[in-house]
Amino acid sequence: ACLRSSPGVEDLHDLHIWSVSTTDVVLTVHLVMSEATNHDQFLRSLRDQLFQRFDIGHTTIQIEHQRNAHPCQHSVCCYHR
């Protein structure tokens, strides 16, 4: 809900969250966004929010635009067909 409600986010997929130690949590996600978003500012703000709200200190966020979003059609790498 936090990611989906972020400004400019139209959809998301391939969200993974896991603990790499007792104190470090990692998040990776693909966000489908509108083209007009200032991505650098958005990423800084989202990283800060994820850390403050959920104590997630390591993030990898891939931004995609609707026309390029989720190009994979193979069940080997995609679980949601």
mmCIF file of N, CA, C and O in Angstrom, residues 10-14 30-33 62-73 80:
data_model
loop_
_atom_site.group_PDB
_atom_site.id
_atom_site.type_symbol
_atom_site.label_atom_id
_atom_site.label_comp_id
_atom_site.label_asym_id
_atom_site.label_seq_id
_atom_site.Cartn_x
_atom_site.Cartn_y
_atom_site.Cartn_z
ATOM 1 N N GLU A 10 1.897 3.852 -10.857
ATOM 2 C CA GLU A 10 0.683 3.314 -11.454
ATOM 3 C C GLU A 10 0.501 1.834 -11.130
ATOM 4 O O GLU A 10 -0.613 1.343 -11.071
ATOM 5 N N ASP A 11 1.599 1.129 -10.920
ATOM 6 C CA ASP A 11 1.535 -0.301 -10.626
ATOM 7 C C ASP A 11 2.904 -0.735 -10.112
ATOM 8 O O ASP A 11 3.873 0.032 -10.150
ATOM 9 N N LEU A 12 3.000 -1.966 -9.635
ATOM 10 C CA LEU A 12 4.285 -2.525 -9.228
ATOM 11 C C LEU A 12 4.263 -4.024 -9.436
ATOM 12 O O LEU A 12 3.207 -4.639 -9.526
ATOM 13 N N HIS A 13 5.456 -4.599 -9.533
ATOM 14 C CA HIS A 13 5.578 -6.055 -9.621
ATOM 15 C C HIS A 13 6.963 -6.446 -9.151
ATOM 16 O O HIS A 13 7.821 -5.598 -8.901
ATOM 17 N N ASP A 14 7.172 -7.726 -8.997
ATOM 18 C CA ASP A 14 8.443 -8.289 -8.537
ATOM 19 C C ASP A 14 8.929 -7.648 -7.240
ATOM 20 O O ASP A 14 10.102 -7.306 -7.101
ATOM 21 N N HIS A 30 9.955 -3.443 -8.833
ATOM 22 C CA HIS A 30 9.811 -2.762 -10.115
ATOM 23 C C HIS A 30 8.563 -1.894 -10.005
ATOM 24 O O HIS A 30 7.475 -2.409 -9.732
ATOM 25 N N LEU A 31 8.717 -0.593 -10.200
ATOM 26 C CA LEU A 31 7.587 0.326 -10.145
ATOM 27 C C LEU A 31 7.247 0.799 -11.550
ATOM 28 O O LEU A 31 8.133 1.241 -12.290
ATOM 29 N N VAL A 32 5.977 0.721 -11.912
ATOM 30 C CA VAL A 32 5.501 1.271 -13.175
ATOM 31 C C VAL A 32 5.033 2.683 -12.866
ATOM 32 O O VAL A 32 4.163 2.884 -12.015
ATOM 33 N N MET A 33 5.651 3.673 -13.547
ATOM 34 C CA MET A 33 5.397 5.074 -13.222
ATOM 35 C C MET A 33 5.046 5.874 -14.463
ATOM 36 O O MET A 33 5.374 5.499 -15.578
ATOM 37 N N GLN A 62 13.532 -0.390 -9.418
ATOM 38 C CA GLN A 62 13.619 -0.241 -10.873
ATOM 39 C C GLN A 62 12.359 0.470 -11.347
ATOM 40 O O GLN A 62 11.245 0.037 -11.059
ATOM 41 N N ILE A 63 12.551 1.563 -12.076
ATOM 42 C CA ILE A 63 11.422 2.320 -12.598
ATOM 43 C C ILE A 63 11.186 1.922 -14.044
ATOM 44 O O ILE A 63 12.108 1.872 -14.850
ATOM 45 N N GLU A 64 9.921 1.644 -14.341
ATOM 46 C CA GLU A 64 9.516 1.296 -15.699
ATOM 47 C C GLU A 64 8.372 2.215 -16.100
ATOM 48 O O GLU A 64 7.663 2.742 -15.248
ATOM 49 N N HIS A 65 8.211 2.405 -17.384
ATOM 50 C CA HIS A 65 7.075 3.171 -17.893
ATOM 51 C C HIS A 65 6.077 2.198 -18.492
ATOM 52 O O HIS A 65 6.441 1.111 -18.928
ATOM 53 N N GLN A 66 4.842 2.572 -18.496
ATOM 54 C CA GLN A 66 3.766 1.670 -18.882
ATOM 55 C C GLN A 66 4.049 0.931 -20.187
ATOM 56 O O GLN A 66 3.822 -0.249 -20.293
ATOM 57 N N ARG A 67 4.565 1.601 -21.168
ATOM 58 C CA ARG A 67 4.770 0.942 -22.461
ATOM 59 C C ARG A 67 5.833 -0.152 -22.394
ATOM 60 O O ARG A 67 5.863 -1.039 -23.216
ATOM 61 N N ASN A 68 6.728 -0.090 -21.394
ATOM 62 C CA ASN A 68 7.788 -1.085 -21.265
ATOM 63 C C ASN A 68 7.600 -2.008 -20.069
ATOM 64 O O ASN A 68 8.424 -2.874 -19.833
ATOM 65 N N ALA A 69 6.561 -1.806 -19.324
ATOM 66 C CA ALA A 69 6.410 -2.534 -18.064
ATOM 67 C C ALA A 69 6.190 -4.015 -18.290
ATOM 68 O O ALA A 69 5.435 -4.426 -19.145
ATOM 69 N N HIS A 70 6.892 -4.776 -17.508
ATOM 70 C CA HIS A 70 6.740 -6.222 -17.420
ATOM 71 C C HIS A 70 6.736 -6.905 -18.791
ATOM 72 O O HIS A 70 5.761 -7.532 -19.191
ATOM 73 N N PRO A 71 7.835 -6.815 -19.515
ATOM 74 C CA PRO A 71 7.890 -7.382 -20.863
ATOM 75 C C PRO A 71 7.979 -8.907 -20.888
ATOM 76 O O PRO A 71 7.710 -9.508 -21.909
ATOM 77 N N CYS A 72 8.331 -9.515 -19.784
ATOM 78 C CA CYS A 72 8.553 -10.958 -19.774
ATOM 79 C C CYS A 72 7.236 -11.719 -19.854
ATOM 80 O O CYS A 72 6.305 -11.449 -19.121
ATOM 81 N N GLN A 73 7.184 -12.702 -20.698
ATOM 82 C CA GLN A 73 5.995 -13.535 -20.832
ATOM 83 C C GLN A 73 6.291 -14.999 -20.511
ATOM 84 O O GLN A 73 5.499 -15.868 -20.811
ATOM 85 N N HIS A 80 3.456 -14.438 -12.185
ATOM 86 C CA HIS A 80 2.087 -13.907 -12.279
ATOM 87 C C HIS A 80 1.728 -13.701 -13.742
ATOM 88 O O HIS A 80 1.919 -12.665 -14.312
#
